Amino acid sequence: MHISFVGAGYVGLVSAVLFSHLGYKVISIDSDEKKITNLKNAIIPIYEPGLEKYLKTAIDENTIEFHNNHIKQNVDIVFIAVGTPSLDSGEADLSYVYNATLEAAMSCSKDTLIVIKSTVPPGSCNKLKAFLKSHGYENEVASNPEFLREGSAIEDFLNPDRIIIGTSSTKASDLLEEIYRPLTNNGIDLIKTDTNTAELIKYASNSFLATKIGFINEMANLCEVLDADIDLLSKGMGSDKRIGSDFLKAGPGFGGSCFPKDILALSYIASDKNQKCEILDAVISSNKNRKEYIVNRVINVLGSIEKKKIAILGITFKAFTDDVRHSPAVEIAKSLQDKGANIYIYDPEGMKNASNILEASFCSSPYHAAENASAILILTEWDEFKKMDYALLANILEEKIIFDFRNILDEKEVKKHGLRYYKIGQRSYF
Ligand code: UGA
């Protein structure tokens, strides 16, 4: 089977490379010429552990081609995997999806199935099909949302919890079932549904996970005033199989290119249909306030931060990525700067991206950032930070304070070296 991907962003590139690994001939198309030239030379534009190895193999075995415009495509399926950024209203901007879908229909045959992988509001596949028809194209349009996480996308693609297919066409359903057979043969669940439900499953899943995080972050705030321990609370709750332990880790708030955008979009979708979704709105507001809550925690301990040097360790929205989009760490850094602090940042992968959106001092190591700083703030859960030399930090930090907003350090070990240690969801703030 021959397939193509329009959009070599995060989802499109990972999926294209891994479909070629599953044995298909894949074409990857993107309008960014530089990106395509780099990809032809196995240079990937994102940090994703393991992806480069799979890409090199696909190039060597000639199972993937990269193009920067719509070549005439003789393919069975075109996957649309372009961005759906937020408009000011929170609504998803579907202009890239519409353009890509029309161009795809123009460059392939009427029998080619067009599959929307981009996150789009319920009703979009049906509207896209009607839109194509109004331009004289009869292609079927199906939904197949993706659930890849940055940093573990390879494992998530090859071993997903489920595959969702949304279509009312038997032919489209059979084709999608066939393409996923290498995974379903290994026992992966494939759930078939209509397009609207498939589209909603994606938004509802991301919004539910964001809700879990919002909930546990508010429980962390409660732990702080009730003298309880958030990590043990998460463990105690998460051991109940009905609750589950995943996405119950308190932190500085959820970020990235998906959760903030998708929960806003779902809230917009609901209000557009005059439906109340009060939980979503509460989560959006709770996550927005979370960053200021963290900043206030720092000020409670340090007093005035005017002209104080503060070291931020971890600027990406989570570990194992170089992505800083909607990163809580970036927002916290900006807020501390607004209040007069001098910010010094170290991150193993995210500094290049962060330097495009943040004016701060970028440092070559945690120690470089911490030298003569009043405090260290850990904002991303990189493994490297778990193995720091605390004796050295105690020597070079001016006020010997570590705020661990990911609760990743060994408290006893840190305190042994005379450092003051503050973590999330514990009484010590008061
Ligand atoms: C998320 C979903 O997890 C994927 O299933 C989905 O495919 C993807 O969005 C998407 O829509 O494309 P991702 O944005 O890569 O994936 O990141 P997550 O691992 O979900 O983390 C999102 C945010 O939640 C991060 O800021 C992370 O630090 C935070 N988080 C996560 C917590 O604060 N606590 C947790 O327990 C888990």
Coordinates of C-alpha atoms in Angstrom, one line a residue, residues 11-288:
V11 CA 2.7 14.2 14.0
G12 CA 3.1 14.0 10.3
L13 CA 6.8 13.3 10.4
V14 CA 6.8 10.7 13.2
S15 CA 3.8 8.9 11.6
A16 CA 5.3 9.0 8.1
V17 CA 8.6 7.5 9.3
L18 CA 7.0 4.8 11.4
F19 CA 4.5 3.8 8.7
S20 CA 7.5 3.3 6.4
H21 CA 9.0 1.2 9.2
L22 CA 5.8 -0.9 9.2
G23 CA 6.5 -1.7 5.5
Y24 CA 4.7 0.9 3.5
K25 CA 6.0 3.2 0.7
V26 CA 5.5 6.6 2.2
I27 CA 5.7 10.1 0.7
S28 CA 6.1 13.0 3.1
I29 CA 5.1 16.5 1.9
D30 CA 5.7 19.8 3.5
S31 CA 5.7 23.4 2.1
D32 CA 8.9 24.3 4.1
E33 CA 11.7 23.8 1.5
K34 CA 14.5 23.9 4.1
K35 CA 12.8 21.3 6.2
I36 CA 12.4 18.9 3.2
T37 CA 16.0 19.4 2.1
N38 CA 17.2 18.6 5.7
L39 CA 14.9 15.6 5.9
K40 CA 16.3 14.1 2.7
N41 CA 19.6 14.2 4.5
A42 CA 18.1 12.6 7.6
I43 CA 18.3 15.9 9.6
I44 CA 15.2 16.1 11.7
P45 CA 13.8 19.5 12.8
I46 CA 12.6 18.3 16.2
Y47 CA 14.2 16.5 19.2
E48 CA 12.5 13.1 19.4
P49 CA 14.5 10.3 21.0
G50 CA 15.0 7.4 18.4
L51 CA 13.4 9.1 15.4
E52 CA 16.6 9.8 13.6
K53 CA 17.5 6.1 13.6
Y54 CA 14.2 5.1 12.0
L55 CA 14.5 7.9 9.5
K56 CA 18.0 6.9 8.4
T57 CA 16.8 3.3 7.9
A58 CA 13.8 4.5 5.9
I59 CA 16.0 6.6 3.6
D60 CA 18.6 3.8 3.2
E61 CA 15.8 1.3 2.3
N62 CA 14.1 3.8 0.0
T63 CA 10.8 3.4 1.7
I64 CA 10.3 7.2 2.3
E65 CA 10.4 10.2 -0.1
F66 CA 10.3 13.9 0.8
H67 CA 8.7 16.5 -1.4
N68 CA 8.0 20.2 -0.9
N69 CA 4.9 20.5 -3.1
H70 CA 2.0 18.4 -4.3
I71 CA 3.5 16.1 -6.8
K72 CA 1.1 13.9 -8.6
Q73 CA 0.4 11.2 -6.1
N74 CA -0.4 7.6 -6.9
V75 CA -1.4 6.6 -3.3
D76 CA -4.2 4.8 -1.5
I77 CA -4.4 7.1 1.4
V78 CA -3.4 10.7 2.0
F79 CA -3.1 11.6 5.7
I80 CA -3.5 15.3 6.5
A81 CA -1.3 16.2 9.5
V82 CA -1.1 20.0 9.4
G83 CA -1.5 22.4 12.3
T84 CA -4.7 23.6 13.8
P85 CA -3.6 26.6 15.9
S86 CA -5.9 28.5 18.2
L87 CA -7.6 31.7 17.0
D88 CA -8.0 34.5 19.6
S89 CA -11.5 33.2 20.4
G90 CA -10.0 29.7 21.2
E91 CA -11.6 28.3 18.1
A92 CA -9.3 26.0 16.1
D93 CA -8.0 27.6 12.9
L94 CA -8.8 25.1 10.1
S95 CA -7.4 27.1 7.2
Y96 CA -4.3 24.8 6.8
V97 CA -6.5 21.7 6.9
Y98 CA -8.8 23.0 4.2
N99 CA -5.9 24.1 1.9
A100 CA -4.0 20.8 2.4
T101 CA -7.2 18.7 1.8
L102 CA -8.1 20.5 -1.4
E103 CA -4.5 20.3 -2.7
A104 CA -4.4 16.6 -1.8
A105 CA -7.6 15.9 -3.7
M106 CA -6.2 17.8 -6.7
S107 CA -3.0 15.8 -6.8
C108 CA -4.4 12.2 -6.4
S109 CA -7.2 10.1 -7.8
K110 CA -10.8 10.1 -6.8
D111 CA -10.4 6.7 -5.1
T112 CA -7.7 8.0 -2.8
L113 CA -9.0 8.1 0.8
I114 CA -8.2 11.4 2.6
V115 CA -7.7 10.9 6.3
I116 CA -7.6 13.7 8.8
K117 CA -5.0 13.2 11.5
S118 CA -4.9 16.9 12.5
T119 CA -7.0 17.6 15.6
V120 CA -10.2 19.1 14.2
P121 CA -13.7 19.9 15.7
P122 CA -16.5 17.3 15.4
G123 CA -18.2 17.8 12.0
S124 CA -15.0 18.8 10.2
C125 CA -14.6 15.6 8.1
N126 CA -18.2 15.9 6.9
K127 CA -17.7 19.6 6.1
L128 CA -14.4 18.8 4.3
K129 CA -16.1 16.2 2.2
A130 CA -18.8 18.6 1.2
F131 CA -16.1 21.3 0.5
L132 CA -14.3 18.9 -1.8
K133 CA -17.5 18.1 -3.6
S134 CA -18.2 21.8 -4.1
H135 CA -14.8 21.9 -6.0
G136 CA -15.7 18.8 -8.0
Y137 CA -13.8 16.1 -6.0
E138 CA -15.5 13.0 -4.8
N139 CA -12.9 11.7 -2.3
E140 CA -14.0 10.1 0.9
V141 CA -12.8 11.9 4.1
A142 CA -12.2 9.8 7.3
S143 CA -11.0 10.6 10.7
N144 CA -8.0 9.0 12.5
P145 CA -6.9 11.1 15.4
E146 CA -3.4 10.6 16.9
F147 CA -2.4 10.2 20.5
L148 CA 1.4 10.6 20.3
R149 CA 3.2 12.3 23.1
E150 CA 6.3 14.3 22.4
G151 CA 9.3 12.5 23.8
S152 CA 7.8 9.0 23.6
A153 CA 6.2 9.2 20.2
I154 CA 8.0 6.1 18.8
E155 CA 6.6 3.9 21.6
D156 CA 3.2 5.6 21.4
F157 CA 3.0 4.9 17.7
L158 CA 4.2 1.3 17.7
N159 CA 2.4 0.4 20.9
P160 CA -0.7 2.6 21.3
D161 CA -3.5 2.1 23.8
R162 CA -5.9 2.2 21.0
I163 CA -6.4 3.2 17.3
I164 CA -9.5 5.3 16.5
I165 CA -11.0 5.1 13.0
G166 CA -14.0 7.4 12.2
T167 CA -15.9 6.8 9.0
S168 CA -19.3 5.7 7.7
S169 CA -17.8 4.2 4.5
T170 CA -17.0 0.4 4.6
K171 CA -14.4 0.8 2.0
A172 CA -12.6 3.5 4.0
S173 CA -12.9 1.5 7.2
D174 CA -11.4 -1.6 5.5
L175 CA -8.5 0.3 4.1
L176 CA -7.7 1.9 7.4
E177 CA -8.0 -1.4 9.2
E178 CA -5.6 -2.9 6.6
I179 CA -3.0 -0.2 7.1
Y180 CA -3.0 -0.7 10.9
R181 CA -2.9 -4.5 10.6
P182 CA 0.8 -4.8 11.6
L183 CA -0.2 -3.2 14.9
T184 CA -3.6 -4.9 15.5
N185 CA -1.9 -8.2 14.8
N186 CA 0.1 -7.5 17.9
G187 CA -3.1 -7.1 20.0
I188 CA -3.6 -3.4 19.7
D189 CA -7.3 -2.4 20.0
L190 CA -8.9 -0.7 17.0
I191 CA -12.1 1.2 17.7
K192 CA -14.4 2.0 14.7
T193 CA -16.8 4.9 15.0
D194 CA -18.4 7.7 13.0
T195 CA -16.3 10.8 12.1
N196 CA -17.9 13.1 14.6
T197 CA -17.3 10.8 17.5
A198 CA -13.7 10.1 16.4
E199 CA -13.0 13.8 16.2
L200 CA -14.5 14.3 19.7
I201 CA -12.6 11.4 21.2
K202 CA -9.4 13.3 20.5
Y203 CA -10.5 16.6 22.2
A204 CA -12.2 14.8 25.1
S205 CA -9.1 12.6 25.8
N206 CA -6.7 15.6 25.9
S207 CA -9.2 17.6 27.9
F208 CA -9.7 14.8 30.4
L209 CA -6.0 14.3 30.9
A210 CA -5.6 18.1 31.3
T211 CA -8.4 18.0 33.9
K212 CA -6.6 15.2 35.9
I213 CA -3.5 17.4 36.0
G214 CA -5.5 20.5 37.0
F215 CA -7.2 18.5 39.7
I216 CA -3.9 17.2 41.2
N217 CA -2.3 20.6 41.1
E218 CA -5.2 22.0 43.1
M219 CA -4.8 19.1 45.5
A220 CA -1.2 20.1 45.8
N221 CA -2.3 23.5 46.9
L222 CA -4.6 21.9 49.5
C223 CA -1.7 19.7 50.7
E224 CA 0.3 22.9 51.4
V225 CA -2.3 24.3 53.8
L226 CA -3.3 20.9 55.3
D227 CA 0.2 19.7 56.0
A228 CA -0.3 16.7 53.7
D229 CA 2.0 15.2 51.0
I230 CA 1.0 15.5 47.4
D231 CA 3.2 12.6 46.1
L232 CA 1.7 10.2 48.6
L233 CA -1.7 11.5 47.9
S234 CA -1.2 10.9 44.1
K235 CA 0.1 7.4 44.9
G236 CA -2.9 6.7 47.2
M237 CA -5.4 7.9 44.7
G238 CA -3.7 6.5 41.6
S239 CA -3.5 3.0 43.0
D240 CA -7.3 2.9 42.6
K241 CA -7.5 1.3 39.1
R242 CA -10.6 3.4 38.4
I243 CA -8.6 6.5 38.8
G244 CA -5.2 5.4 37.5
S245 CA -1.8 6.7 38.4
D246 CA -0.9 8.4 35.0
F247 CA -1.2 12.1 34.7
L248 CA -1.5 12.6 38.4
K249 CA 1.9 14.3 38.9
A250 CA 1.6 17.8 40.3
G251 CA 3.8 20.4 38.7
P252 CA 3.9 23.9 37.4
G253 CA 0.8 23.4 35.1
F254 CA 0.3 21.7 31.8
G255 CA 1.8 23.2 28.7
G256 CA 2.8 22.2 25.2
S257 CA 1.2 22.6 21.8
C258 CA -1.8 20.4 22.5
F259 CA -3.5 20.5 25.9
P260 CA -3.8 24.3 26.2
K261 CA -5.0 24.6 22.6
D262 CA -7.3 21.6 22.6
I263 CA -9.1 22.3 25.9
L264 CA -9.7 25.9 24.7
A265 CA -11.0 24.6 21.4
L266 CA -13.4 22.2 23.1
S267 CA -14.7 24.9 25.4
Y268 CA -15.3 27.0 22.3
I269 CA -17.0 24.1 20.5
A270 CA -19.4 23.7 23.5
S271 CA -20.2 27.4 23.9
D272 CA -20.8 27.6 20.1
K273 CA -23.5 25.0 20.6
N274 CA -24.8 26.7 23.7
Q275 CA -23.7 23.9 25.9
K276 CA -22.1 24.6 29.3
C277 CA -18.9 22.8 29.9
E278 CA -18.0 24.3 33.3
I279 CA -15.4 21.7 34.1
L280 CA -13.3 22.7 31.0
D281 CA -13.6 26.4 31.9
A282 CA -12.5 25.7 35.5
V283 CA -9.5 23.7 34.3
I284 CA -8.5 26.5 31.8
S285 CA -8.6 29.1 34.5
S286 CA -6.9 26.9 37.1
N287 CA -4.0 26.2 34.8
K288 CA -3.7 29.9 33.8

